[in-house]
Coordinates of C-alpha atoms and ligand atoms in Angstrom, one line a residue:
M683 CA -37.4 12.6 -19.1
K684 CA -34.5 14.0 -20.5
R685 CA -34.1 17.1 -19.0
N686 CA -33.5 15.7 -15.6
A687 CA -29.8 15.1 -15.6
L688 CA -30.4 11.7 -14.4
C689 CA -27.2 9.7 -14.9
L690 CA -25.9 6.2 -14.5
G691 CA -23.0 5.8 -13.0
L692 CA -22.3 1.9 -13.4
A693 CA -18.8 2.2 -11.4
S694 CA -20.4 4.3 -8.7
I695 CA -22.8 2.1 -8.2
L696 CA -20.6 -1.0 -8.4
A697 CA -18.3 0.2 -5.9
S698 CA -20.8 2.0 -3.4
A699 CA -21.5 0.4 -0.2
P700 CA -25.0 0.1 0.9
V701 CA -25.4 3.6 2.5
F702 CA -28.8 3.2 4.3
A703 CA -28.6 0.4 7.0
T704 CA -31.3 -0.9 9.2
L705 CA -31.7 1.1 12.5
P706 CA -30.9 -0.4 15.5
A707 CA -33.8 -0.2 18.1
P708 CA -33.6 2.8 20.8
A709 CA -32.0 1.8 23.9
P710 CA -34.6 0.7 26.3
D711 CA -33.2 2.5 29.4
T712 CA -32.9 5.5 28.1
D713 CA -34.6 8.8 27.0
V714 CA -32.0 9.5 24.1
D715 CA -32.8 7.8 21.0
T716 CA -29.4 6.7 20.1
R717 CA -30.1 5.5 16.4
F718 CA -29.3 8.6 15.0
D719 CA -25.6 9.1 16.5
T720 CA -24.4 8.2 13.2
V721 CA -23.8 11.2 11.0
V722 CA -24.1 11.2 7.3
V723 CA -21.8 13.2 5.7
T724 CA -22.3 14.2 1.8
A725 CA -19.3 16.2 1.7
A726 CA -15.4 15.1 1.9
A727 CA -14.8 15.0 5.9
Q728 CA -11.6 16.8 7.1
T729 CA -8.5 14.7 9.1
S730 CA -7.5 17.9 10.8
P731 CA -8.8 21.6 11.2
L732 CA -7.1 22.5 8.0
T733 CA -6.3 19.5 6.3
F734 CA -8.7 17.1 4.0
E735 CA -7.4 13.7 2.7
I736 CA -9.8 12.0 0.1
D737 CA -9.7 8.9 -2.0
P738 CA -10.6 10.4 -5.3
K739 CA -12.3 7.3 -6.5
T740 CA -14.9 7.2 -3.8
P741 CA -18.1 7.0 -5.4
R742 CA -19.6 11.0 -5.2
Q743 CA -22.7 12.4 -6.5
P744 CA -24.2 13.1 -9.3
V745 CA -21.2 11.5 -11.3
P746 CA -17.5 11.2 -11.2
A747 CA -15.7 14.3 -11.4
S748 CA -14.6 15.2 -15.4
D749 CA -11.8 17.3 -13.9
G750 CA -10.1 18.5 -10.6
A751 CA -12.1 21.6 -10.1
D752 CA -15.2 19.9 -10.3
Y753 CA -13.6 17.3 -7.4
L754 CA -12.8 20.3 -5.2
K755 CA -16.4 21.6 -5.4
T756 CA -17.0 18.9 -3.1
I757 CA -15.1 20.4 -0.2
P758 CA -16.4 23.1 2.2
G759 CA -14.9 26.4 1.5
F760 CA -14.4 25.9 -2.3
S761 CA -16.3 26.8 -5.2
A762 CA -15.7 27.0 -9.0
I763 CA -16.0 29.6 -11.6
R764 CA -17.5 28.0 -14.5
N765 CA -16.3 27.5 -17.6
G766 CA -18.2 26.1 -19.9
G767 CA -19.3 22.4 -19.5
T768 CA -15.9 21.2 -17.8
N769 CA -12.5 22.8 -17.0
G770 CA -14.1 25.1 -14.0
D771 CA -11.6 27.2 -12.1
P772 CA -11.6 26.1 -8.3
V773 CA -11.8 29.3 -5.8
L774 CA -10.9 28.5 -2.2
R775 CA -12.4 31.2 0.7
G776 CA -12.6 33.5 -2.6
M777 CA -9.2 33.3 -3.7
F778 CA -8.1 31.5 -7.1
G779 CA -5.5 31.4 -9.4
S780 CA -1.8 31.8 -8.5
R781 CA -3.0 31.8 -4.8
L782 CA -4.1 28.5 -4.8
K783 CA -1.2 25.9 -5.0
L784 CA -2.2 23.0 -7.6
L785 CA -0.3 20.1 -7.4
T786 CA 0.1 16.8 -9.4
N787 CA 2.4 13.9 -8.0
D788 CA 4.2 16.8 -6.3
S789 CA 4.8 18.8 -9.6
E790 CA 3.4 21.9 -11.0
M791 CA 1.3 21.5 -14.2
L792 CA 0.5 25.2 -14.8
G793 CA -1.7 26.2 -18.2
A794 CA -0.9 28.0 -21.0
C795 CA -3.9 29.7 -22.1
P796 CA -4.1 33.7 -20.6
M797 CA -7.9 33.1 -20.5
R798 CA -7.8 30.4 -18.2
M799 CA -9.3 27.7 -20.2
D800 CA -7.0 25.6 -19.1
N801 CA -5.9 26.2 -15.6
P802 CA -4.1 23.1 -13.9
M803 CA -7.0 21.2 -12.6
S804 CA -8.4 20.8 -16.2
Y805 CA -5.3 18.7 -16.7
V806 CA -6.5 16.2 -14.0
S807 CA -8.8 13.2 -14.2
P808 CA -9.6 12.6 -10.3
E809 CA -10.4 8.8 -10.9
T810 CA -6.7 8.1 -12.1
Y811 CA -5.6 9.2 -8.4
D812 CA -5.4 7.5 -5.4
K813 CA -5.5 10.5 -2.8
L814 CA -6.2 14.4 -2.6
I815 CA -4.7 16.3 -0.2
V816 CA -6.3 19.9 0.7
I817 CA -4.5 22.4 3.1
K818 CA -6.7 25.3 3.5
G819 CA -4.9 28.5 4.0
P820 CA -1.2 29.9 3.8
Q821 CA -0.8 27.0 6.7
T822 CA 2.3 25.3 5.0
V823 CA 5.9 25.9 3.5
I824 CA 6.9 23.0 2.3
W825 CA 5.2 23.1 -1.3
G826 CA 6.6 26.1 -3.0
P827 CA 5.9 29.5 -2.8
G828 CA 2.5 31.6 -2.9
S829 CA -0.1 29.5 -1.6
S830 CA -1.8 32.3 0.3
A831 CA -5.6 30.6 -0.6
G832 CA -4.3 26.9 0.0
T833 CA -2.5 24.0 -1.4
V834 CA -4.4 21.4 -3.3
R835 CA -2.2 17.9 -4.1
F836 CA -3.6 15.1 -6.3
E837 CA -1.4 11.9 -5.6
R838 CA -0.6 8.8 -7.2
D839 CA 0.4 6.5 -4.0
T840 CA 1.0 2.8 -5.6
E841 CA 1.1 0.3 -3.0
R842 CA 3.8 -2.3 -2.8
F843 CA 3.1 -5.8 -4.1
E844 CA 4.0 -7.8 -1.2
Q845 CA 4.0 -10.9 -4.0
A846 CA 3.6 -11.2 -7.3
G847 CA 0.3 -10.3 -9.1
W848 CA -1.8 -7.4 -10.1
R849 CA -4.5 -5.0 -9.3
G850 CA -7.1 -3.2 -11.6
Y851 CA -9.9 -0.9 -11.2
A852 CA -12.4 0.0 -14.0
G853 CA -15.2 2.3 -14.6
L854 CA -17.8 2.9 -17.0
L855 CA -20.4 6.1 -16.9
A856 CA -22.9 6.7 -19.7
G857 CA -25.6 9.3 -18.7
S858 CA -28.3 11.9 -20.8
W859 CA -26.6 14.6 -22.7
G860 CA -24.2 12.0 -24.0
R861 CA -21.9 12.0 -20.8
N862 CA -19.9 9.3 -21.1
D863 CA -16.6 8.3 -19.3
Q864 CA -14.4 5.6 -19.3
V865 CA -11.8 4.9 -17.0
V866 CA -8.9 2.1 -16.5
D867 CA -6.4 1.7 -13.8
A868 CA -4.1 -1.5 -13.9
S869 CA -0.7 -2.3 -12.2
G870 CA 1.2 -5.4 -11.8
G871 CA 4.2 -6.0 -10.2
A872 CA 6.3 -8.1 -7.6
P873 CA 8.0 -6.8 -4.4
E874 CA 10.8 -5.3 -6.1
G875 CA 8.9 -3.2 -8.6
Y876 CA 5.7 -2.6 -10.3
V877 CA 4.4 -1.1 -13.7
R878 CA 1.1 1.1 -13.6
M879 CA -1.0 2.0 -16.3
T880 CA -4.1 4.7 -16.1
A881 CA -6.0 6.1 -18.8
N882 CA -9.6 7.7 -19.0
R883 CA -11.9 9.3 -21.4
S884 CA -14.7 11.4 -20.7
A885 CA -16.9 13.2 -22.9
Q886 CA -20.5 15.3 -22.9
D887 CA -22.3 17.1 -25.8
D888 CA -24.2 20.2 -25.8
Y889 CA -27.3 20.9 -23.7
E890 CA -30.7 22.6 -24.7
D891 CA -32.0 25.5 -22.6
G892 CA -35.3 25.6 -21.2
D893 CA -36.5 27.1 -24.9
G894 CA -35.1 24.0 -26.3
H895 CA -32.0 26.2 -27.9
R896 CA -28.9 24.2 -28.1
V897 CA -26.4 25.6 -25.7
P898 CA -22.6 25.2 -27.2
S899 CA -20.8 23.2 -24.3
R900 CA -19.7 19.8 -25.9
W901 CA -16.2 18.7 -24.3
M902 CA -13.9 15.7 -24.6
K903 CA -10.8 14.9 -23.0
W904 CA -8.6 11.8 -22.3
N905 CA -5.4 11.2 -20.3
A906 CA -2.8 8.2 -20.2
D907 CA 0.1 7.8 -17.6
V908 CA 2.3 5.1 -17.6
E909 CA 4.4 4.7 -14.1
A910 CA 7.7 2.7 -13.1
G911 CA 8.4 1.9 -9.7
W912 CA 11.4 0.4 -7.9
T913 CA 10.4 -0.8 -4.6
P914 CA 13.5 -2.6 -2.8
D915 CA 11.9 -2.5 0.3
T916 CA 8.5 -1.2 2.2
D917 CA 10.2 2.4 3.0
T918 CA 12.1 3.0 -0.2
R919 CA 10.6 4.0 -3.5
L920 CA 11.8 5.7 -7.0
V921 CA 9.2 6.1 -9.1
A922 CA 9.1 7.2 -12.8
T923 CA 5.7 8.9 -14.8
I924 CA 5.1 9.8 -18.2
G925 CA 1.8 10.9 -19.3
A926 CA 0.1 12.6 -22.2
G927 CA -3.5 13.9 -22.8
D928 CA -5.4 16.2 -25.0
G929 CA -9.4 17.4 -25.5
E930 CA -11.6 19.8 -26.6
A931 CA -14.3 22.3 -25.2
R932 CA -16.9 24.0 -26.7
Y933 CA -17.9 27.7 -24.9
A934 CA -21.4 29.8 -25.3
G935 CA -19.5 32.7 -23.5
R936 CA -16.4 33.1 -25.1
G937 CA -15.7 34.4 -28.8
M938 CA -13.3 31.3 -29.2
D939 CA -13.3 27.5 -28.5
G940 CA -10.7 25.5 -27.0
S941 CA -9.9 23.0 -29.6
Q942 CA -6.7 21.5 -28.1
F943 CA -5.4 20.7 -24.4
K944 CA -2.4 19.0 -25.0
R945 CA -0.4 17.5 -22.2
Q946 CA 3.1 16.0 -21.9
S947 CA 4.6 15.2 -18.3
G948 CA 7.2 13.3 -16.8
V949 CA 7.9 13.1 -13.2
L950 CA 10.8 11.1 -11.4
R951 CA 10.4 11.0 -7.7
F952 CA 12.3 9.0 -4.7
E953 CA 11.4 8.9 -1.2
K954 CA 12.8 6.5 1.7
V955 CA 10.8 7.1 4.8
R956 CA 10.7 5.6 8.4
M957 CA 14.2 5.5 8.7
G958 CA 14.2 5.4 12.6
R959 CA 17.2 7.6 13.1
V960 CA 17.0 11.5 13.8
L961 CA 17.1 11.8 10.1
D962 CA 13.9 10.1 9.6
A963 CA 12.9 10.5 5.7
I964 CA 14.3 12.0 2.3
E965 CA 12.2 12.8 -0.6
A966 CA 13.3 14.2 -4.0
S967 CA 11.7 15.1 -7.6
V968 CA 12.3 16.3 -10.6
F969 CA 9.4 17.2 -13.1
S970 CA 9.1 18.3 -16.8
N971 CA 5.2 19.4 -17.7
Y972 CA 4.2 20.8 -20.8
A973 CA 0.8 22.2 -21.9
D974 CA -0.1 23.2 -25.8
H975 CA -3.2 24.9 -25.9
V976 CA -4.9 26.1 -29.0
M977 CA -8.4 28.1 -29.3
D978 CA -10.2 29.2 -32.0
N979 CA -13.3 30.1 -33.8
Y980 CA -13.5 27.6 -37.0
S981 CA -13.0 24.0 -35.3
L982 CA -16.2 23.6 -33.1
R983 CA -18.2 26.4 -34.8
D984 CA -18.4 28.4 -37.8
P985 CA -17.2 31.9 -37.7
D986 CA -20.0 34.5 -37.1
P987 CA -20.0 36.7 -40.1
N988 CA -21.8 39.6 -38.1
G989 CA -19.7 39.3 -35.3
A990 CA -16.2 40.8 -34.0
M991 CA -14.4 37.8 -35.7
P992 CA -16.1 37.2 -39.0
M993 CA -12.8 35.5 -40.3
P994 CA -11.3 32.0 -38.9
M995 CA -8.8 33.2 -36.2
A996 CA -6.7 30.7 -34.0
S997 CA -4.2 31.5 -31.2
N998 CA -2.1 28.7 -30.0
V999 CA 0.2 29.1 -26.5
D1000 CA 2.4 26.9 -24.9
R1001 CA 4.0 26.7 -21.6
R1002 CA 6.6 24.5 -20.4
T1003 CA 6.9 23.9 -16.4
T1004 CA 10.4 22.4 -14.9
G1005 CA 11.2 21.8 -11.3
G1006 CA 12.7 20.1 -8.8
R1007 CA 12.6 19.6 -4.9
F1008 CA 14.6 17.9 -2.5
A1009 CA 13.1 17.3 1.5
T1010 CA 14.3 15.7 4.5
T1011 CA 12.4 15.1 7.7
W1012 CA 14.2 15.0 11.1
R1013 CA 12.6 13.7 14.3
W1014 CA 13.8 14.1 18.1
G1015 CA 11.9 12.2 20.3
D1016 CA 8.3 12.4 19.9
S1017 CA 7.8 16.0 20.6
F1018 CA 10.1 17.7 17.6
S1019 CA 9.8 17.1 13.7
L1020 CA 11.2 19.2 11.5
I1021 CA 10.9 19.3 7.4
T1022 CA 13.5 20.9 5.5
G1023 CA 14.7 21.3 2.3
L1024 CA 15.1 23.2 -1.0
D1025 CA 12.8 23.5 -4.4
Q1026 CA 13.2 25.4 -7.9
Q1027 CA 10.6 26.1 -10.5
S1028 CA 11.4 27.5 -14.1
N1029 CA 8.7 28.4 -17.0
T1030 CA 8.8 29.6 -20.5
H1031 CA 5.6 30.6 -22.2
R1032 CA 5.3 30.9 -25.9
A1033 CA 2.6 32.4 -28.2
R1034 CA 1.9 32.5 -32.1
N1035 CA -1.7 33.2 -33.6
A1036 CA -2.6 34.2 -37.5
P1037 CA -6.0 34.4 -39.5
G1038 CA -6.9 32.1 -41.4
R1039 CA -7.6 28.1 -40.8
D1040 CA -4.6 26.6 -39.1
V1041 CA -2.5 29.4 -40.5
Y1042 CA -0.7 29.9 -37.0
K1043 CA 0.7 26.2 -37.4
T1044 CA 3.3 27.7 -40.2
K1045 CA 4.1 30.7 -37.5
P1046 CA 7.3 30.6 -35.2
W1047 CA 6.9 30.6 -31.8
I1048 CA 7.6 33.7 -29.6
A1049 CA 8.5 33.3 -26.3
D1050 CA 6.7 36.3 -24.2
A1051 CA 7.6 35.1 -20.6
R1052 CA 10.2 33.6 -18.8
F1053 CA 9.8 33.1 -15.0
S1054 CA 11.8 31.2 -12.2
S1055 CA 12.0 30.8 -8.6
A1056 CA 14.3 28.9 -5.9
G1057 CA 13.4 28.6 -2.3
A1058 CA 14.6 27.1 0.8
F1059 CA 12.2 26.0 3.3
A1060 CA 11.9 24.8 7.3
E1061 CA 8.4 23.7 8.9
L1062 CA 8.6 22.8 12.6
T1063 CA 6.1 21.3 14.7
W1064 CA 6.5 21.1 18.5
K1065 CA 4.1 19.0 20.7
P1066 CA 4.7 20.3 24.2
A1067 CA 1.9 17.9 25.6
A1068 CA -0.9 15.4 24.4
G1069 CA -3.4 17.1 22.2
D1070 CA -1.1 20.2 22.2
R1071 CA 0.3 21.2 18.7
L1072 CA 2.5 24.2 17.7
I1073 CA 3.5 24.7 14.2
A1074 CA 5.5 27.0 12.5
G1075 CA 7.2 27.4 9.2
A1076 CA 9.4 29.9 7.1
R1077 CA 10.7 30.1 3.4
I1078 CA 12.7 32.7 1.3
D1079 CA 12.6 32.4 -2.4
R1080 CA 14.5 34.1 -5.2
A1081 CA 11.9 35.0 -7.6
A1082 CA 12.5 36.4 -11.6
A1083 CA 10.3 37.4 -14.0
K1084 CA 11.4 38.4 -17.7
D1085 CA 8.6 40.4 -19.9
K1086 CA 9.8 39.3 -23.6
R1087 CA 6.8 40.9 -25.6
L1088 CA 7.8 43.6 -27.9
K1089 CA 4.1 44.9 -27.9
T1090 CA 1.1 45.5 -25.6
G1091 CA -2.0 43.2 -26.4
G1092 CA -5.3 44.7 -27.3
M1093 CA -6.6 45.9 -31.0
M1094 CA -4.1 48.6 -31.0
P1095 CA -0.8 47.4 -30.1
M1096 CA 2.0 49.5 -29.0
P1097 CA 5.7 48.9 -28.3
N1098 CA 5.7 47.6 -24.8
P1099 CA 7.5 49.7 -22.1
T1100 CA 8.8 46.9 -20.2
A1101 CA 9.9 44.7 -23.1
G1102 CA 13.2 42.7 -21.9
V1103 CA 12.9 44.0 -18.3
T1104 CA 13.8 41.7 -16.0
R1105 CA 12.2 41.9 -12.4
R1106 CA 14.0 40.4 -9.6
D1107 CA 13.1 39.9 -5.9
T1108 CA 13.8 38.0 -2.6
L1109 CA 10.3 37.3 -1.0
D1110 CA 10.1 35.3 2.1
S1111 CA 6.9 34.1 3.9
G1112 CA 5.9 32.2 7.3
F1113 CA 3.3 31.2 9.5
I1114 CA 2.8 30.1 12.9
R1115 CA -0.3 28.0 14.4
Y1116 CA -1.3 26.5 17.4
E1117 CA -3.8 23.5 17.8
R1118 CA -5.2 21.8 20.9
D1119 CA -7.8 18.8 20.9
L1120 CA -10.4 19.2 22.9
A1121 CA -10.5 16.4 25.9
S1122 CA -14.4 16.9 26.0
A1123 CA -15.5 17.0 22.6
P1124 CA -14.4 15.9 18.9
A1125 CA -12.9 19.4 17.9
T1126 CA -9.4 21.0 17.3
P1127 CA -9.8 24.8 18.1
C1128 CA -6.5 26.5 16.0
M1129 CA -5.1 29.9 15.5
P1130 CA -3.2 30.3 12.4
V1131 CA -1.2 33.3 11.8
S1132 CA 0.9 34.0 8.3
A1133 CA 3.0 36.8 7.0
T1134 CA 4.4 37.4 3.4
S1135 CA 6.8 40.0 2.2
S1136 CA 4.2 42.1 1.5
A1137 CA 4.5 43.1 4.9
S1138 CA 1.0 41.7 5.8
L1139 CA 0.0 40.2 8.7
I1140 CA -3.3 38.2 9.0
S1141 CA -5.0 35.9 11.8
G1142 CA -7.9 33.5 11.3
N1143 CA -9.5 34.8 8.2
C1144 CA -7.8 33.9 5.4
S1145 CA -10.0 35.5 2.7
R1146 CA -8.4 38.7 3.5
H1147 CA -4.8 37.7 2.8
P1148 CA -3.6 40.1 -0.1
R1149 CA -1.5 38.9 -3.1
P1150 CA 1.8 37.9 -2.1
R1151 CA 4.9 40.1 -4.0
W1152 CA 6.0 37.2 -6.3
A1153 CA 2.6 36.9 -7.8
R1154 CA 2.2 40.3 -8.7
S1155 CA 5.5 40.1 -10.6
M1156 CA 3.5 37.0 -12.6
R1157 CA 1.6 39.2 -14.2
F1158 CA 3.8 40.5 -16.9
H1159 CA 2.5 38.1 -19.1
R1160 CA -1.3 38.9 -19.1
Ligands
LIG1405 CU1 -7.7 29.6 -24.3

């Protein structure tokens, strides 16, 4: 029956191990039936009280995720604000937006749309990554400022080729409502280095509601990335990645559709780990990510002559995010480790719009906001005894946001009272957490406490955490 979303995930089926194994007979000399000791977990399992680490290529129900938010929904604590058929906006414990740090290959790809049609996760195709790491709560300071909800990292972690050869992964998916996905991930190399190419395309048609009405929800997106790595030994890696993508999405609940979601990204990363001295690891990265997004009311629909926007209209927004990070890991015996470093990020947001079909392309870009931040961080882990851990982190950031809009928005624009104004602030944040593994049960109670420069102090329940002050300054561009 077509209305049932019965989808055939060829890749998923081929890659799945048998889930239902034959149950052994109950042990004869015990009253307890031990056959059911195995617990079947339908959501992602956590690796520590606050950290989840998942292989996004692992088959999942009902079908492979079309974007990062679709994948995150399977992790307890996450939900998503629906946004048509794809590009949902992830929410962790009630918080989203700038409070949830969303990283790909240690770089930030911030979308350009003021309506969040292109949140950072909409540019992620999970199956082309090797690792998804989620840190819940403001429990790390090493991945940039903010993160009061948590930190999400999609990572490509290409294994070194011990001898010359190649590896590949491919998937096909066909489903009802025109859902079809193609993904390929191929790499070839030798001990000295490798080249890897990942690409995917994913699409779905409009669906029909219970009354047989067609609901605008069609989408299509593609991504392609090429990675070249130099691996002189097992603990040293220099990796350059360039990538591009695009897509489109129809919306039933918006006055415009997303007709372009162009991405261009470049990341250069270096790491040297397990050095065996007090200075145990060095990591450095630089990145440049660019989002070029168009929303209009004529590419994927006809303008409604009786609606609020009877003529063709288009709005084009873009954002370039550049930044870098340098971190070192220090170890003193088995008891102390310290991660310390610096990071920096700059953003430029621009816009242009016009009535008429594609007339916006003839208009000049106008920058409306600039943001930047630079910070220093340190995170210490102390293990006073086996099973006990005390983790503490602190960071300080210098943040700036410049409002470049000459007029306010809306139906009746007025001169912008903060035009040309730059707001600067020095912001501090930190946390301290105690963890203890229980000897009697596979459980680890933990007691987290964190604070930001907005002078808030919380313990335990992170959902009451207010917006950090630096995040408020970013509202200039709204
Ligand atoms: Cu948009």
